Short mmCIF file of C-alpha atoms in Angstrom, two decimals:
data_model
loop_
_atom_site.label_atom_id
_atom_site.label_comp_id
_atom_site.label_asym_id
_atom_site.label_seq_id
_atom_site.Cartn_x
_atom_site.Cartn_y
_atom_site.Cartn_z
CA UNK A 216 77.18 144.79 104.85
CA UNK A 217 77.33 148.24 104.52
CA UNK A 218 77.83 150.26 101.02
CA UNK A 219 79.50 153.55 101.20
CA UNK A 220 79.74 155.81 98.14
CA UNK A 221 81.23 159.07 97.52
CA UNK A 222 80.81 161.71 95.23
CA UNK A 223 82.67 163.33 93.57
CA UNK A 224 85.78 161.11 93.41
CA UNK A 225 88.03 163.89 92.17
CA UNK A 226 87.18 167.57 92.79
CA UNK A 227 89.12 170.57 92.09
CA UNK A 228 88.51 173.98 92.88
CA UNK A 229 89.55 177.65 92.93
CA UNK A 230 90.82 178.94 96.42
CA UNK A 231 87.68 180.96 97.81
CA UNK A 232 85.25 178.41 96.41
CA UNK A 233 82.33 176.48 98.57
CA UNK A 234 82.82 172.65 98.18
CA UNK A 235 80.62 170.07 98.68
CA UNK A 236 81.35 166.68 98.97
CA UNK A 237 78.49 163.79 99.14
CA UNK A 238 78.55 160.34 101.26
CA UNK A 239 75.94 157.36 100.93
CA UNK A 240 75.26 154.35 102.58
CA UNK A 241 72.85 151.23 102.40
CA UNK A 242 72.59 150.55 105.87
CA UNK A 243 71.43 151.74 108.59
CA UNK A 244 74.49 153.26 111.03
CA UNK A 245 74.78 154.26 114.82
CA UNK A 246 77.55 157.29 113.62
CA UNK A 247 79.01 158.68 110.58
CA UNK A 248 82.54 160.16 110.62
CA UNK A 249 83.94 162.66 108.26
CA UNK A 250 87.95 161.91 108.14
CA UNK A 251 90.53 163.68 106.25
CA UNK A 252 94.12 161.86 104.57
CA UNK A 253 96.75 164.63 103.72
CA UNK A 254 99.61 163.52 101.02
CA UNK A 255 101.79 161.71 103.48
CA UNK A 256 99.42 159.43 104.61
CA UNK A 257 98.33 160.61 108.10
CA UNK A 258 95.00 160.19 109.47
CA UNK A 259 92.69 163.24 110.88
CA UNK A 260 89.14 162.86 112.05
CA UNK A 261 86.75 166.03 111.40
CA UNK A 262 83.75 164.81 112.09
CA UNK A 263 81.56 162.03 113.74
CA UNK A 264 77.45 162.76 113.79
CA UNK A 265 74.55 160.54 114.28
CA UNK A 266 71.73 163.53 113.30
CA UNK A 267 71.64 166.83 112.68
CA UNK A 268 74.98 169.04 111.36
CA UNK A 269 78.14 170.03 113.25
CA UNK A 270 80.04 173.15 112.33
CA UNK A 271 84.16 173.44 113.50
CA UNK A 272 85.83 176.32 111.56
CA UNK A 273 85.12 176.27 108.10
CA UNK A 274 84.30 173.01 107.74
CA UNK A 275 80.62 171.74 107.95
CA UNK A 276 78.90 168.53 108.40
CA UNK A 277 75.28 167.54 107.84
CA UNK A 278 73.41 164.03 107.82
CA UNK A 279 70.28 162.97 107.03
CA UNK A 280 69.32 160.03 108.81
CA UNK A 281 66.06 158.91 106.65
CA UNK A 282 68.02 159.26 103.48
CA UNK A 283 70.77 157.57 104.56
CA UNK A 284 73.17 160.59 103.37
CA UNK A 285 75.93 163.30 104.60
CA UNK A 286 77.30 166.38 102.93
CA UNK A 287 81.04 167.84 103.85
CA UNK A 288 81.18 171.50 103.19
CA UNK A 289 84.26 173.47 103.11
CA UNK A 290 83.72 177.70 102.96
CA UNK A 291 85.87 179.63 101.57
CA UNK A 292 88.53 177.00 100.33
CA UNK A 293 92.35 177.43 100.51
CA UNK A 294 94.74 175.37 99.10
CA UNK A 295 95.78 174.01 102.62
CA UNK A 296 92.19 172.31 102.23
CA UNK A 297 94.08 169.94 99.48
CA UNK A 298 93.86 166.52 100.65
CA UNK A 299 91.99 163.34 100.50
CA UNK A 300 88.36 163.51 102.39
CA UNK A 301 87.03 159.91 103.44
CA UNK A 302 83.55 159.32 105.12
CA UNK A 303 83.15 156.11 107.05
CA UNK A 304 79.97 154.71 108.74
CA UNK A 305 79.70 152.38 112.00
CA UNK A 306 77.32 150.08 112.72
CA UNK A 307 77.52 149.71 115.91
CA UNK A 308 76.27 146.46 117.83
CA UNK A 309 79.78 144.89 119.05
CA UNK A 310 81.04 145.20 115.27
CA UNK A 311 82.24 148.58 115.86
CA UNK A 312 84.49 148.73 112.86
CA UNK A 313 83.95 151.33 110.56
CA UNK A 314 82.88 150.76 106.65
CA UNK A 315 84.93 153.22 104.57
CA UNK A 316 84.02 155.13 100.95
CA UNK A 317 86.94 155.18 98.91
CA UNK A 318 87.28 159.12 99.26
CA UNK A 319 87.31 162.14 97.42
CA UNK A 320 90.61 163.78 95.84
CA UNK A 321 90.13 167.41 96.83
CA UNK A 322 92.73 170.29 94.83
CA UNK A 323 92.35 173.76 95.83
CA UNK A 324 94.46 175.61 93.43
CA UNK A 325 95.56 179.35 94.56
CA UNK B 91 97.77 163.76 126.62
CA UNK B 92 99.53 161.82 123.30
CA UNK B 93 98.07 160.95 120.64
CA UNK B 94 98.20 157.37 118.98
CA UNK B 95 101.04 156.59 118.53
CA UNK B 96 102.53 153.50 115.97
CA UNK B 97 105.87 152.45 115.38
CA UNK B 98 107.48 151.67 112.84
CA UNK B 99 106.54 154.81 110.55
CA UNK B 100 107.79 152.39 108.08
CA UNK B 101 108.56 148.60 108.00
CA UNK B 102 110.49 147.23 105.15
CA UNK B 103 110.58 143.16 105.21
CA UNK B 104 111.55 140.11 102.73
CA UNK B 105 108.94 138.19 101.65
CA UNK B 106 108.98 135.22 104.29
CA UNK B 107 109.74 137.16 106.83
CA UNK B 108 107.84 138.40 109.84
CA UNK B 109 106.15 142.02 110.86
CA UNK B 110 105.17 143.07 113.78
CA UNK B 111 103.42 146.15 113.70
CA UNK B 112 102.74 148.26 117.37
CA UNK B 113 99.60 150.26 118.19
CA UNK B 114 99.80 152.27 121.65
CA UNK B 115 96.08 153.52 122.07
CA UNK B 116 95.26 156.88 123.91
CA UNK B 117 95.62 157.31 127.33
CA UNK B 118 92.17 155.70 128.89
CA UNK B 119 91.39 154.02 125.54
CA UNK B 120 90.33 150.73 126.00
CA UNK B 121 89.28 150.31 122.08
CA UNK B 122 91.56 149.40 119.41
CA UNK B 123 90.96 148.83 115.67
CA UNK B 124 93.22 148.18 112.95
CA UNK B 125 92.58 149.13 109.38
CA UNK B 126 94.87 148.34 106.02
CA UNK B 127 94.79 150.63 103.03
CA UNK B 128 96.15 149.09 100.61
CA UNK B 129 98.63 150.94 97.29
CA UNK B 130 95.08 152.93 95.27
CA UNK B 131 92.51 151.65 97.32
CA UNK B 132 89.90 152.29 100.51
CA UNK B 133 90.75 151.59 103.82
CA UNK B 134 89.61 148.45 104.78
CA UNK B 135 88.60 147.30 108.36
CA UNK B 136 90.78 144.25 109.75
CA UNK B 137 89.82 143.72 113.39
CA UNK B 138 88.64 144.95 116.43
CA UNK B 139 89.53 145.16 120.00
CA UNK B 140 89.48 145.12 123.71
CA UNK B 141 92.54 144.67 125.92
CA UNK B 142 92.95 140.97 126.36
CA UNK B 143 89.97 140.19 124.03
CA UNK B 144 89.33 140.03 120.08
CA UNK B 145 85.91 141.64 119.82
CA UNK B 146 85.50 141.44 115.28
CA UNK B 147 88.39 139.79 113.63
CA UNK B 148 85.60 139.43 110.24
CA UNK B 149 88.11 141.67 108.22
CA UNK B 150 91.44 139.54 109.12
CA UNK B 151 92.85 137.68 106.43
CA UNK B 152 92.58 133.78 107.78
CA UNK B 153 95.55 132.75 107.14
CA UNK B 154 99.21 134.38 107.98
CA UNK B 155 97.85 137.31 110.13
CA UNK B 156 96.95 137.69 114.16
CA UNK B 157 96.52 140.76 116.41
CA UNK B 158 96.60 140.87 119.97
CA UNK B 159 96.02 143.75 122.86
CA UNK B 160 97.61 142.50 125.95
CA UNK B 161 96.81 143.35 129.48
CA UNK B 162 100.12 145.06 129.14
CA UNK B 163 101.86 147.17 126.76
CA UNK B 164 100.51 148.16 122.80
CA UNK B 165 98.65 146.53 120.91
CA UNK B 166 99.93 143.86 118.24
CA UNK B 167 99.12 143.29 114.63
CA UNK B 168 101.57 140.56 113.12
CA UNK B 169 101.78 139.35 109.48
CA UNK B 170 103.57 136.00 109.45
CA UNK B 171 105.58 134.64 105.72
CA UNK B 172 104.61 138.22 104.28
CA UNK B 173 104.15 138.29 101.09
CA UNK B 174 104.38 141.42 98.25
CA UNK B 175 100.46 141.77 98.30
CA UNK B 176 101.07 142.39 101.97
CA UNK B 177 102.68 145.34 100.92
CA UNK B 178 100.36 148.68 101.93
CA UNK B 179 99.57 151.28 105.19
CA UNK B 180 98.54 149.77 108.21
CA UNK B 181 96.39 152.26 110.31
CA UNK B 182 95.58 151.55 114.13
CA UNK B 183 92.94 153.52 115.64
CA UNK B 184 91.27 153.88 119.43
CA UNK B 185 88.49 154.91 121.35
CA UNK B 186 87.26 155.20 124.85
CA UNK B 187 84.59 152.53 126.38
CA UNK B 188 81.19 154.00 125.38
CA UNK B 189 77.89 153.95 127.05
CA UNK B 190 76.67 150.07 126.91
CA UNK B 191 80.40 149.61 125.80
CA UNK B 192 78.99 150.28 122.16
CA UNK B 193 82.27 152.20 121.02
CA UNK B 194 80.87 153.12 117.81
CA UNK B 195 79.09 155.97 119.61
CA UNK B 196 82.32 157.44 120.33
CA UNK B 197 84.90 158.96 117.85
CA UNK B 198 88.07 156.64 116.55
CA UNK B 199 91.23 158.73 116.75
CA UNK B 200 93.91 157.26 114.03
CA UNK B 201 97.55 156.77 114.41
CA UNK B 202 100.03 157.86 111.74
CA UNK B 203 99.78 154.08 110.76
CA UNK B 204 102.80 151.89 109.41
CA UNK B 205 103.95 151.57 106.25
CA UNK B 206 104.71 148.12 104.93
CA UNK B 207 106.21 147.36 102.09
CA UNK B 208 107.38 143.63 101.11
CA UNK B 209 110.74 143.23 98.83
#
């Protein structure tokens, strides 16, 4: 079974600021997916990578396979940024659900 | 092309009673998952799967709760004698038939999930 652990678990920040949020797991994974929860309680998925780093807007995503580790970065931070981040792995083989961390409280104040 | 779509946005039931929550997948998604976040903790995964088969039902409580995807129509997550601790956001997600039908190489989009809560 997989572990998934995130770091920080609260994070708050001054608009304009470069955030960084961490994600670990124990096992190996086919994909990792970077997923953000906005007060409210709907789902939005940012990311999902295997290698390598995607970029969409201001938001960046990198992984490193070997280590068993992704980074979230968010440049130049606004307060519309405020909202719950959540990376979950999958493991693929016909057990395709995905193993979630527990997320990261993100506060960008103005 | 619509989103995910579930309905209710909120379900409020008796304990004893029934819920029936409805997932309606993407257009060409074949792939549905259902996930439960309960009140201050992680989503959790509950079960997985393909229309007119239950691919992963690991996460499924045994007792109580079922799913189903039909040939026809949204898929079905139903909590039977619900009880308070039942009581939390019930997320359905989909995804199109990957290569090798391993879906996990292709992204899960999420309904606005249901919210449950148990008098």
């Amino acid at each position: 079974k997989n572990e998934v652990e995130q770091s920080p678990q609260n994070l708050t920040a001054q608009e304009g600021e470069f955030i960084t949020i961490n994600c670990s797991y124990s096992v190996g994974i086919s994909a990792l997916h970077w997923l953000q929860q906005h007060p409210g309680g709907g789902i939005v998925s940012l990311f999902m990578l295997s290698s390598g780093k995607k970029k969409h807007g201001r938001l960046i995503a990198t992984i490193n396979i070997q280590e068993k580790h992704s980074s979230l970065h968010i440049t130049a931070s606004h307060p519309r940024d405020s909202a719950v981040y959540i990376c979950a792995v999958g493991s693929g083989g016909g057990a395709d659900g995905l193993t979630f961390g527990k997320g990261t409280h993100l506060i960008i104040q103005p | 092309n619509a989103g995910v779509m579930q309905n209710p946005r909120h379900l409020v039931r008796r304990r004893g009673q029934e819920a029936r929550l409805r997932c309606s997948p993407m257009k060409g998604h074949s792939h549905v998952y259902w996930y439960r976040q309960l009140p201050e903790e992680g989503l959790k995964f509950m079960v997985y799967l393909q229309k007119e088969n239950i691919i992963d039902e690991s996460g499924m409580p045994k007792e109580r709760f079922s799913a189903e995807f039909p040939k026809e129509g949204p898929s079905i997550l139903r909590i039977q004698q619900v009880v308070r601790g039942d009581s939390a956001a019930y997320f359905c997600a989909s995804s199109p038939p990957g290569l090798a039908g391993a879906s996990s190489y292709n992204e899960q989009f999420f309904g606005p999930g249901t919210r449950l809560t148990v008098l």
